[in-house]
Amino acid sequence: MYKIAVIPGDGTGPEVVNEGLKVLVAASKKFNFQYETKSFDFSGQRYLKTGKLVDDQDVLELKKYSAIYLGAVGDPEVKPGIIETGVLLKLRFALDQYINLRPVKLYNSKFCPLKDKRPEDIDFVVVRENSEGLYKGMGEFKDKATKDEVAIQISYNTRKGVQRCIRYAFEYTRKRNKRKKLTLCGKTNVLTFAWDLWQRTFNEVALEYPDVTTDYAHVDAATMWFVKNPEWFDVIVTDNMFGDIITDLGAMIQGGMGIAAGGNINPQGVSMFEPIGGSAPKYTGKNVINPLAAICAVGMMLESLGEAQAAKAIEGAVIGLVSNKLKSLSAGKMGYSTTEVGDLVVKNL
Ligand code: IPM
Ligand code: MN
C-alpha cells in the first residue's frame, strides 16, 4: 500500500493534479497496486490566511509517505519568492531530495519548434543537482540601499554533494542503457572554484564507470547544442542553477511546459514529483491548462515506486493522445479541455 501525499498548491496546480489522480486510479486498477492519498494545503492562499508555509512538523509528517505529488507553487497575490522558498525549496532541502531528474523527450515531431527533429533526436535526461549551489541561499548585502551597495550570492558546492549527484548520474546513465553517454555541463572556463571541484569529481567517479562515455559542455554552448544538435545528448549532469535554466529550454524543445515533468529525488528517502511548468495564474479555473505534464509526473512517481509497467503504460497512453488527438500542447489550444485530456489518457490506458 503506497501512501501518497498530494500537494495541489497554487494556480492551475489543483486542476492538473486532479487529472493526474484520475490516471493514478486507472493505473492502480489495471496494474493491481494499492495506494491511499492525503492532501496537504501548502499554498499561497493558505499563507495569506494563516501566515503558514511548510514547517518542521509538516516535514516530519511527510517523511512517513512513499512519495509526494505536487501541482505547482506560486501565487501572484504573494510577493515572489515566499511560497517558492517556503514550500518548494523547503521541501526539496528538508527531505534532502538532492536530485532533480528532468527527462527531455519529444513525443511527436509536430510539437517540436525545431525544424526536422524527430522523437529519436530529442530523448535525453538532465540530472540537476537539487540541494546546493546558488540555491543554498548564502550571501549578504553590504551597505544595503546605499550607493555603495554590494550584493553577494554564493554558489555552495561540497565534495560530498557533488559526488553523490555525479554518482547518481553515472548510475542512471548505465541503467538507462541507451547511448551510455554522460555529459558534464558547467562553466570551467570562468567559475574556476565550483567547476574545478565538479570536473575533478566527475573525472574521479568516471573511473568507476568504464562502460559510460563521458563528455563536457560549457553551459552556454549546451544551450546552443540543445537547439542545433539535441541528438548528441543522452544524460547531462549539472548544478542547481544551470539545471534550472537549461531544463526550461529542454521543455520547449520537447513540446513545451504542458508536457514537461520532473522528479525531486532522494534515492534513500521520500521523493516528490511535479509538472515543471509552474502555477500559470492566467489560466487558473478555466479548464484549459494541459495536464499531461502532471500526468507524466504520475508516471515518473510510479516508476520510482517500482511500478515500471504502469509507468510505461501511462507514457504510452500519453504518446497515443499526443500523436492522434491533440492539436497543440499549449493551454487553450489543445482542442480539448483539461478534464477531457485526463479522460482521454484514462481511456487510452
Ligand atoms: C523549477 C522552478 C523552481 C526552481 C522555482 C519555482 C523555485 O523554477 O522547479 O525549476 O527555481 O527550482
Ligand atoms: Mn525552473
mmCIF file of C-alpha atoms and ligand atoms in Angstrom:
data_model
loop_
_atom_site.group_PDB
_atom_site.id
_atom_site.type_symbol
_atom_site.label_atom_id
_atom_site.label_comp_id
_atom_site.label_asym_id
_atom_site.label_seq_id
_atom_site.Cartn_x
_atom_site.Cartn_y
_atom_site.Cartn_z
ATOM 1 C CA MET A 1 0.000 0.000 0.000
ATOM 2 C CA TYR A 2 1.612 3.223 -1.155
ATOM 3 C CA LYS A 3 0.982 6.374 0.825
ATOM 4 C CA ILE A 4 0.933 9.376 -1.482
ATOM 5 C CA ALA A 5 0.984 12.917 -0.146
ATOM 6 C CA VAL A 6 -0.719 15.271 -2.577
ATOM 7 C CA ILE A 7 0.092 18.973 -2.641
ATOM 8 C CA PRO A 8 -2.185 20.613 -5.229
ATOM 9 C CA GLY A 9 -0.680 24.049 -4.470
ATOM 10 C CA ASP A 10 -1.447 27.238 -6.365
ATOM 11 C CA GLY A 11 -2.986 28.401 -9.633
ATOM 12 C CA THR A 12 -3.627 25.579 -12.068
ATOM 13 C CA GLY A 13 -1.885 23.098 -9.721
ATOM 14 C CA PRO A 14 -5.147 21.659 -8.324
ATOM 15 C CA GLU A 15 -6.650 21.248 -11.821
ATOM 16 C CA VAL A 16 -3.722 19.308 -13.247
ATOM 17 C CA VAL A 17 -3.319 17.248 -10.081
ATOM 18 C CA ASN A 18 -6.967 16.147 -10.394
ATOM 19 C CA GLU A 19 -6.255 14.756 -13.847
ATOM 20 C CA GLY A 20 -3.075 13.066 -12.637
ATOM 21 C CA LEU A 21 -5.028 11.412 -9.840
ATOM 22 C CA LYS A 22 -7.645 10.153 -12.323
ATOM 23 C CA VAL A 23 -4.867 8.434 -14.218
ATOM 24 C CA LEU A 24 -3.440 7.053 -10.960
ATOM 25 C CA VAL A 25 -6.836 5.477 -10.133
ATOM 26 C CA ALA A 26 -6.976 3.861 -13.568
ATOM 27 C CA ALA A 27 -3.372 2.635 -13.394
ATOM 28 C CA SER A 28 -3.881 1.093 -9.954
ATOM 29 C CA LYS A 29 -6.866 -0.907 -11.236
ATOM 30 C CA LYS A 30 -5.114 -2.070 -14.351
ATOM 31 C CA PHE A 31 -1.804 -2.921 -12.701
ATOM 32 C CA ASN A 32 -3.119 -4.075 -9.356
ATOM 33 C CA PHE A 33 -1.424 -1.887 -6.832
ATOM 34 C CA GLN A 34 -2.993 -0.208 -3.819
ATOM 35 C CA TYR A 35 -2.459 3.266 -2.565
ATOM 36 C CA GLU A 36 -4.001 5.928 -0.403
ATOM 37 C CA THR A 37 -3.673 9.673 -0.751
ATOM 38 C CA LYS A 38 -3.770 12.551 1.670
ATOM 39 C CA SER A 39 -3.990 16.135 0.518
ATOM 40 C CA PHE A 40 -1.867 18.880 2.066
ATOM 41 C CA ASP A 41 -2.782 22.509 1.576
ATOM 42 C CA PHE A 42 0.575 24.233 1.211
ATOM 43 C CA SER A 43 -0.436 27.157 -0.941
ATOM 44 C CA GLY A 44 -0.327 30.900 -1.382
ATOM 45 C CA GLN A 45 -3.940 31.221 -0.297
ATOM 46 C CA ARG A 46 -3.301 29.347 2.950
ATOM 47 C CA TYR A 47 -0.267 31.529 3.548
ATOM 48 C CA LEU A 48 -2.342 34.682 3.068
ATOM 49 C CA LYS A 49 -4.965 33.417 5.529
ATOM 50 C CA THR A 50 -2.708 31.890 8.188
ATOM 51 C CA GLY A 51 0.876 33.018 7.529
ATOM 52 C CA LYS A 52 1.843 29.345 7.405
ATOM 53 C CA LEU A 53 4.247 27.688 4.994
ATOM 54 C CA VAL A 54 5.871 24.256 5.399
ATOM 55 C CA ASP A 55 7.187 23.831 8.959
ATOM 56 C CA ASP A 56 9.315 21.157 10.613
ATOM 57 C CA GLN A 57 6.228 19.313 11.857
ATOM 58 C CA ASP A 58 4.924 19.097 8.271
ATOM 59 C CA VAL A 59 8.278 17.728 7.152
ATOM 60 C CA LEU A 60 8.166 15.013 9.836
ATOM 61 C CA GLU A 61 4.676 14.061 8.677
ATOM 62 C CA LEU A 62 5.684 13.943 5.002
ATOM 63 C CA LYS A 63 8.602 11.655 5.817
ATOM 64 C CA LYS A 64 6.015 8.923 6.510
ATOM 65 C CA TYR A 65 4.870 8.884 2.891
ATOM 66 C CA SER A 66 6.031 6.767 -0.043
ATOM 67 C CA ALA A 67 6.040 9.763 -2.387
ATOM 68 C CA ILE A 68 4.773 13.307 -2.810
ATOM 69 C CA TYR A 69 2.770 14.515 -5.787
ATOM 70 C CA LEU A 70 2.910 18.291 -6.275
ATOM 71 C CA GLY A 71 0.875 20.515 -8.611
ATOM 72 C CA ALA A 72 2.510 23.929 -8.649
ATOM 73 C CA VAL A 73 3.532 26.735 -6.334
ATOM 74 C CA GLY A 74 3.462 30.489 -6.865
ATOM 75 C CA ASP A 75 0.590 32.888 -6.247
ATOM 76 C CA PRO A 76 0.513 36.364 -7.812
ATOM 77 C CA GLU A 77 -1.026 37.770 -4.617
ATOM 78 C CA VAL A 78 2.049 36.769 -2.626
ATOM 79 C CA LYS A 79 5.414 38.514 -3.056
ATOM 80 C CA PRO A 80 7.636 36.422 -5.374
ATOM 81 C CA GLY A 81 9.939 34.042 -3.543
ATOM 82 C CA ILE A 82 7.932 33.426 -0.376
ATOM 83 C CA ILE A 83 5.953 30.375 -1.460
ATOM 84 C CA GLU A 84 8.757 29.153 -3.715
ATOM 85 C CA THR A 85 11.281 29.129 -0.867
ATOM 86 C CA GLY A 86 8.790 28.370 1.916
ATOM 87 C CA VAL A 87 7.176 25.399 0.205
ATOM 88 C CA LEU A 88 9.006 24.017 -2.839
ATOM 89 C CA LEU A 89 12.627 24.705 -1.882
ATOM 90 C CA LYS A 90 11.870 23.977 1.778
ATOM 91 C CA LEU A 91 10.610 20.502 0.835
ATOM 92 C CA ARG A 92 13.490 19.816 -1.561
ATOM 93 C CA PHE A 93 16.040 20.735 1.120
ATOM 94 C CA ALA A 94 14.326 19.331 4.205
ATOM 95 C CA LEU A 95 13.665 15.987 2.507
ATOM 96 C CA ASP A 96 17.182 16.037 1.016
ATOM 97 C CA GLN A 97 15.863 15.485 -2.489
ATOM 98 C CA TYR A 98 19.295 16.052 -3.901
ATOM 99 C CA ILE A 99 18.500 15.119 -7.494
ATOM 100 C CA ASN A 100 16.144 16.910 -9.815
ATOM 101 C CA LEU A 101 15.528 14.489 -12.643
ATOM 102 C CA ARG A 102 14.138 16.067 -15.796
ATOM 103 C CA PRO A 103 13.599 13.926 -18.884
ATOM 104 C CA VAL A 104 13.517 15.809 -22.173
ATOM 105 C CA LYS A 105 11.663 13.608 -24.619
ATOM 106 C CA LEU A 106 9.859 14.604 -27.787
ATOM 107 C CA TYR A 107 6.724 12.511 -28.210
ATOM 108 C CA ASN A 108 5.776 13.725 -31.656
ATOM 109 C CA SER A 109 7.649 15.841 -34.239
ATOM 110 C CA LYS A 110 4.671 18.114 -34.879
ATOM 111 C CA PHE A 111 5.082 19.710 -31.450
ATOM 112 C CA CYS A 112 8.784 20.436 -31.791
ATOM 113 C CA PRO A 113 9.753 24.050 -32.528
ATOM 114 C CA LEU A 114 12.997 22.822 -34.113
ATOM 115 C CA LYS A 115 12.985 22.064 -37.811
ATOM 116 C CA ASP A 116 13.415 18.435 -38.904
ATOM 117 C CA LYS A 117 13.857 16.958 -35.420
ATOM 118 C CA ARG A 118 12.272 13.597 -34.749
ATOM 119 C CA PRO A 119 11.464 11.868 -31.437
ATOM 120 C CA GLU A 120 14.674 9.834 -31.695
ATOM 121 C CA ASP A 121 16.672 13.092 -31.886
ATOM 122 C CA ILE A 122 15.287 14.556 -28.678
ATOM 123 C CA ASP A 123 15.496 11.985 -25.939
ATOM 124 C CA PHE A 124 17.788 12.865 -23.071
ATOM 125 C CA VAL A 125 17.661 13.365 -19.328
ATOM 126 C CA VAL A 126 19.010 16.220 -17.240
ATOM 127 C CA VAL A 127 20.259 15.311 -13.775
ATOM 128 C CA ARG A 128 20.170 18.610 -11.905
ATOM 129 C CA GLU A 129 21.839 18.884 -8.502
ATOM 130 C CA ASN A 130 18.966 19.952 -6.235
ATOM 131 C CA SER A 131 20.363 20.768 -2.810
ATOM 132 C CA GLU A 132 23.295 23.152 -3.169
ATOM 133 C CA GLY A 133 24.837 25.719 -5.498
ATOM 134 C CA LEU A 134 23.301 29.170 -5.800
ATOM 135 C CA TYR A 135 20.080 27.803 -4.298
ATOM 136 C CA LYS A 136 21.704 27.387 -0.892
ATOM 137 C CA GLY A 137 20.609 30.913 -0.012
ATOM 138 C CA MET A 138 24.061 32.003 1.134
ATOM 139 C CA GLY A 139 25.177 35.570 0.718
ATOM 140 C CA GLU A 140 24.832 39.040 2.101
ATOM 141 C CA PHE A 141 24.234 42.659 1.395
ATOM 142 C CA LYS A 142 26.858 45.234 2.222
ATOM 143 C CA ASP A 143 25.745 48.832 2.653
ATOM 144 C CA LYS A 144 22.247 47.900 1.585
ATOM 145 C CA ALA A 145 20.304 50.627 -0.209
ATOM 146 C CA THR A 146 23.304 52.959 -0.347
ATOM 147 C CA LYS A 147 25.136 53.961 -3.497
ATOM 148 C CA ASP A 148 27.984 51.620 -2.496
ATOM 149 C CA GLU A 149 25.718 48.622 -2.071
ATOM 150 C CA VAL A 150 27.137 45.169 -2.761
ATOM 151 C CA ALA A 151 25.011 42.011 -3.029
ATOM 152 C CA ILE A 152 26.838 38.705 -2.752
ATOM 153 C CA GLN A 153 25.225 35.389 -3.679
ATOM 154 C CA ILE A 154 27.338 32.340 -3.064
ATOM 155 C CA SER A 155 27.416 29.115 -5.018
ATOM 156 C CA TYR A 156 27.972 26.492 -2.345
ATOM 157 C CA ASN A 157 29.365 23.157 -3.559
ATOM 158 C CA THR A 158 30.505 20.370 -1.261
ATOM 159 C CA ARG A 159 32.587 17.429 -2.411
ATOM 160 C CA LYS A 160 30.029 15.063 -0.880
ATOM 161 C CA GLY A 161 27.135 16.890 -2.530
ATOM 162 C CA VAL A 162 28.779 16.998 -5.931
ATOM 163 C CA GLN A 163 29.924 13.394 -5.644
ATOM 164 C CA ARG A 164 26.513 11.942 -4.802
ATOM 165 C CA CYS A 165 24.935 13.836 -7.682
ATOM 166 C CA ILE A 166 27.567 12.758 -10.190
ATOM 167 C CA ARG A 167 27.451 9.173 -8.966
ATOM 168 C CA TYR A 168 23.668 9.150 -9.340
ATOM 169 C CA ALA A 169 24.080 10.448 -12.905
ATOM 170 C CA PHE A 170 26.556 7.699 -13.816
ATOM 171 C CA GLU A 171 24.319 5.028 -12.307
ATOM 172 C CA TYR A 172 21.333 6.474 -14.132
ATOM 173 C CA THR A 173 23.202 6.548 -17.460
ATOM 174 C CA ARG A 174 24.210 2.938 -17.029
ATOM 175 C CA LYS A 175 20.689 1.801 -16.105
ATOM 176 C CA ARG A 176 19.085 3.826 -18.878
ATOM 177 C CA ASN A 177 21.331 1.854 -21.193
ATOM 178 C CA LYS A 178 20.777 3.934 -24.340
ATOM 179 C CA ARG A 179 23.863 5.657 -25.676
ATOM 180 C CA LYS A 180 25.597 5.376 -22.298
ATOM 181 C CA LYS A 181 26.988 8.863 -22.576
ATOM 182 C CA LEU A 182 27.139 11.318 -19.696
ATOM 183 C CA THR A 183 27.832 14.991 -20.364
ATOM 184 C CA LEU A 184 29.001 17.274 -17.591
ATOM 185 C CA CYS A 185 27.510 20.711 -18.214
ATOM 186 C CA GLY A 186 29.317 23.533 -16.441
ATOM 187 C CA LYS A 187 31.456 26.607 -16.785
ATOM 188 C CA THR A 188 35.026 25.509 -16.048
ATOM 189 C CA ASN A 189 36.467 28.434 -18.024
ATOM 190 C CA VAL A 190 35.096 31.110 -15.707
ATOM 191 C CA LEU A 191 33.717 29.649 -12.452
ATOM 192 C CA THR A 192 37.094 28.225 -11.526
ATOM 193 C CA PHE A 193 36.335 27.144 -7.957
ATOM 194 C CA ALA A 194 32.971 25.422 -8.261
ATOM 195 C CA TRP A 195 33.580 23.850 -11.641
ATOM 196 C CA ASP A 196 37.078 22.760 -10.788
ATOM 197 C CA LEU A 197 35.563 20.689 -7.986
ATOM 198 C CA TRP A 198 32.832 19.384 -10.305
ATOM 199 C CA GLN A 199 35.292 18.474 -13.074
ATOM 200 C CA ARG A 200 37.720 16.713 -10.710
ATOM 201 C CA THR A 201 34.891 14.799 -9.054
ATOM 202 C CA PHE A 202 33.430 13.866 -12.435
ATOM 203 C CA ASN A 203 36.806 12.532 -13.620
ATOM 204 C CA GLU A 204 37.260 10.533 -10.414
ATOM 205 C CA VAL A 205 33.817 8.949 -10.425
ATOM 206 C CA ALA A 206 34.099 8.233 -14.162
ATOM 207 C CA LEU A 207 36.899 5.745 -13.408
ATOM 208 C CA GLU A 208 34.287 3.520 -11.724
ATOM 209 C CA TYR A 209 32.143 3.504 -14.890
ATOM 210 C CA PRO A 210 34.371 2.470 -17.801
ATOM 211 C CA ASP A 211 31.244 1.470 -19.760
ATOM 212 C CA VAL A 212 29.960 5.071 -19.754
ATOM 213 C CA THR A 213 31.346 7.544 -22.304
ATOM 214 C CA THR A 214 31.977 10.968 -20.822
ATOM 215 C CA ASP A 215 31.760 14.400 -22.362
ATOM 216 C CA TYR A 216 31.840 18.029 -21.268
ATOM 217 C CA ALA A 217 29.942 21.093 -22.478
ATOM 218 C CA HIS A 218 30.066 24.653 -21.191
ATOM 219 C CA VAL A 219 26.540 25.660 -20.242
ATOM 220 C CA ASP A 220 26.312 28.450 -22.823
ATOM 221 C CA ALA A 221 27.398 26.074 -25.567
ATOM 222 C CA ALA A 222 24.961 23.460 -24.249
ATOM 223 C CA THR A 223 22.037 25.811 -24.911
ATOM 224 C CA MET A 224 23.282 26.077 -28.476
ATOM 225 C CA TRP A 225 23.537 22.282 -28.859
ATOM 226 C CA PHE A 226 20.024 21.844 -27.419
ATOM 227 C CA VAL A 227 18.760 23.740 -30.455
ATOM 228 C CA LYS A 228 21.264 22.632 -33.078
ATOM 229 C CA ASN A 229 22.116 19.032 -32.190
ATOM 230 C CA PRO A 230 19.950 17.746 -29.335
ATOM 231 C CA GLU A 231 20.660 14.211 -30.589
ATOM 232 C CA TRP A 232 24.161 14.497 -29.112
ATOM 233 C CA PHE A 233 22.831 14.154 -25.582
ATOM 234 C CA ASP A 234 21.944 11.086 -23.578
ATOM 235 C CA VAL A 235 22.296 12.128 -19.923
ATOM 236 C CA ILE A 236 23.506 15.523 -18.706
ATOM 237 C CA VAL A 237 24.640 16.285 -15.174
ATOM 238 C CA THR A 238 24.829 19.857 -13.943
ATOM 239 C CA ASP A 239 24.454 22.105 -10.914
ATOM 240 C CA ASN A 240 21.266 23.558 -9.490
ATOM 241 C CA MET A 241 21.212 26.923 -11.293
ATOM 242 C CA PHE A 242 22.361 25.725 -14.696
ATOM 243 C CA GLY A 243 19.966 22.797 -14.405
ATOM 244 C CA ASP A 244 17.084 25.155 -13.694
ATOM 245 C CA ILE A 245 17.861 27.218 -16.778
ATOM 246 C CA ILE A 246 18.626 24.508 -19.325
ATOM 247 C CA THR A 247 15.586 22.429 -18.402
ATOM 248 C CA ASP A 248 13.206 25.244 -19.370
ATOM 249 C CA LEU A 249 14.885 25.214 -22.775
ATOM 250 C CA GLY A 250 14.669 21.424 -22.701
ATOM 251 C CA ALA A 251 10.936 21.657 -22.004
ATOM 252 C CA MET A 252 10.449 23.881 -25.038
ATOM 253 C CA ILE A 253 12.208 21.535 -27.466
ATOM 254 C CA GLN A 254 10.169 18.584 -26.198
ATOM 255 C CA GLY A 255 6.950 20.462 -26.922
ATOM 256 C CA GLY A 256 6.547 22.984 -24.116
ATOM 257 C CA MET A 257 5.737 23.271 -20.426
ATOM 258 C CA GLY A 258 2.497 21.385 -20.993
ATOM 259 C CA ILE A 259 4.384 18.111 -21.302
ATOM 260 C CA ALA A 260 7.483 18.522 -19.089
ATOM 261 C CA ALA A 261 7.606 16.589 -15.814
ATOM 262 C CA GLY A 262 10.291 16.180 -13.215
ATOM 263 C CA GLY A 263 11.167 14.353 -10.040
ATOM 264 C CA ASN A 264 12.854 15.679 -6.913
ATOM 265 C CA ILE A 265 14.602 12.523 -5.844
ATOM 266 C CA ASN A 266 16.011 11.333 -2.567
ATOM 267 C CA PRO A 267 17.123 7.815 -3.514
ATOM 268 C CA GLN A 268 17.080 6.804 0.178
ATOM 269 C CA GLY A 269 14.036 8.816 1.234
ATOM 270 C CA VAL A 270 10.833 10.477 0.074
ATOM 271 C CA SER A 271 10.781 11.832 -3.475
ATOM 272 C CA MET A 272 8.451 14.445 -4.937
ATOM 273 C CA PHE A 273 7.083 14.550 -8.487
ATOM 274 C CA GLU A 274 5.774 17.605 -10.286
ATOM 275 C CA PRO A 275 4.989 19.150 -13.653
ATOM 276 C CA ILE A 276 7.771 21.710 -14.079
ATOM 277 C CA GLY A 277 5.674 24.442 -15.651
ATOM 278 C CA GLY A 278 4.505 26.398 -12.633
ATOM 279 C CA SER A 279 1.126 27.694 -11.494
ATOM 280 C CA ALA A 280 0.070 29.550 -14.703
ATOM 281 C CA PRO A 281 -2.221 32.026 -12.866
ATOM 282 C CA LYS A 282 -3.801 33.425 -16.008
ATOM 283 C CA TYR A 283 -5.276 30.045 -16.931
ATOM 284 C CA THR A 284 -6.492 29.171 -13.437
ATOM 285 C CA GLY A 285 -10.018 27.780 -13.150
ATOM 286 C CA LYS A 286 -10.634 27.862 -16.907
ATOM 287 C CA ASN A 287 -10.255 24.132 -17.590
ATOM 288 C CA VAL A 288 -7.787 24.895 -20.404
ATOM 289 C CA ILE A 289 -4.372 24.036 -18.940
ATOM 290 C CA ASN A 290 -2.576 20.986 -20.312
ATOM 291 C CA PRO A 291 -2.489 18.285 -17.600
ATOM 292 C CA LEU A 292 -0.102 15.978 -19.488
ATOM 293 C CA ALA A 293 2.986 17.176 -17.591
ATOM 294 C CA ALA A 294 1.215 16.384 -14.325
ATOM 295 C CA ILE A 295 0.131 13.013 -15.745
ATOM 296 C CA CYS A 296 3.701 12.261 -16.835
ATOM 297 C CA ALA A 297 4.785 13.167 -13.284
ATOM 298 C CA VAL A 298 2.469 10.407 -12.025
ATOM 299 C CA GLY A 299 4.265 8.070 -14.434
ATOM 300 C CA MET A 300 7.640 9.084 -13.016
ATOM 301 C CA MET A 301 6.323 8.621 -9.484
ATOM 302 C CA LEU A 302 5.096 5.108 -10.267
ATOM 303 C CA GLU A 303 8.398 4.254 -11.913
ATOM 304 C CA SER A 304 10.243 5.311 -8.753
ATOM 305 C CA LEU A 305 7.841 3.272 -6.597
ATOM 306 C CA GLY A 306 8.707 0.196 -8.639
ATOM 307 C CA GLU A 307 5.588 0.134 -10.844
ATOM 308 C CA ALA A 308 7.574 0.212 -14.073
ATOM 309 C CA GLN A 309 4.826 -1.393 -16.154
ATOM 310 C CA ALA A 310 2.254 1.161 -15.062
ATOM 311 C CA ALA A 311 4.721 3.965 -15.774
ATOM 312 C CA LYS A 312 5.378 2.629 -19.258
ATOM 313 C CA ALA A 313 1.665 2.275 -19.950
ATOM 314 C CA ILE A 314 0.961 5.861 -18.874
ATOM 315 C CA GLU A 315 3.699 7.084 -21.177
ATOM 316 C CA GLY A 316 2.219 5.015 -23.988
ATOM 317 C CA ALA A 317 -1.239 6.461 -23.360
ATOM 318 C CA VAL A 318 0.197 9.990 -23.431
ATOM 319 C CA ILE A 319 2.119 9.333 -26.650
ATOM 320 C CA GLY A 320 -1.051 7.996 -28.259
ATOM 321 C CA LEU A 321 -3.019 11.077 -27.326
ATOM 322 C CA VAL A 322 -0.290 13.490 -28.375
ATOM 323 C CA SER A 323 0.101 11.751 -31.724
ATOM 324 C CA ASN A 324 -3.527 11.162 -32.620
ATOM 325 C CA LYS A 325 -5.687 13.788 -30.976
ATOM 326 C CA LEU A 326 -4.165 16.961 -29.610
ATOM 327 C CA LYS A 327 -3.834 19.959 -31.904
ATOM 328 C CA SER A 328 -1.329 21.643 -29.621
ATOM 329 C CA LEU A 329 0.271 21.077 -26.234
ATOM 330 C CA SER A 330 -0.395 24.673 -25.108
ATOM 331 C CA ALA A 331 -3.119 25.825 -22.759
ATOM 332 C CA GLY A 332 -6.370 26.621 -24.547
ATOM 333 C CA LYS A 333 -5.189 25.291 -27.910
ATOM 334 C CA MET A 334 -5.289 21.549 -27.384
ATOM 335 C CA GLY A 335 -8.713 21.102 -28.958
ATOM 336 C CA TYR A 336 -9.828 19.550 -25.650
ATOM 337 C CA SER A 337 -10.293 20.820 -22.115
ATOM 338 C CA THR A 338 -8.087 19.892 -19.164
ATOM 339 C CA THR A 339 -10.598 17.334 -17.878
ATOM 340 C CA GLU A 340 -11.164 15.873 -21.351
ATOM 341 C CA VAL A 341 -7.429 15.322 -21.796
ATOM 342 C CA GLY A 342 -7.326 13.495 -18.453
ATOM 343 C CA ASP A 343 -10.282 11.348 -19.506
ATOM 344 C CA LEU A 344 -8.659 10.532 -22.838
ATOM 345 C CA VAL A 345 -5.459 9.373 -21.159
ATOM 346 C CA VAL A 346 -7.538 7.125 -18.886
ATOM 347 C CA LYS A 347 -9.356 5.766 -21.922
ATOM 348 C CA ASN A 348 -6.083 5.083 -23.766
ATOM 349 C CA LEU A 349 -4.739 3.360 -20.706
HETATM 350 C C1 IPM B 1 11.786 24.863 -11.022
HETATM 351 C C2 IPM B 1 11.294 26.220 -10.592
HETATM 352 C C3 IPM B 1 11.798 26.492 -9.178
HETATM 353 C C4 IPM B 1 13.316 26.481 -9.227
HETATM 354 C C5 IPM B 1 11.261 27.783 -8.546
HETATM 355 C C6 IPM B 1 9.757 27.847 -8.587
HETATM 356 C C7 IPM B 1 11.766 27.968 -7.147
HETATM 357 O O1 IPM B 1 11.703 27.195 -11.486
HETATM 358 O O2 IPM B 1 11.381 23.875 -10.385
HETATM 359 O O3 IPM B 1 12.545 24.782 -11.975
HETATM 360 O O4 IPM B 1 13.933 27.525 -9.481
HETATM 361 O O5 IPM B 1 13.891 25.433 -8.986
HETATM 362 MN MN MN B 2 12.773 26.406 -13.203
#
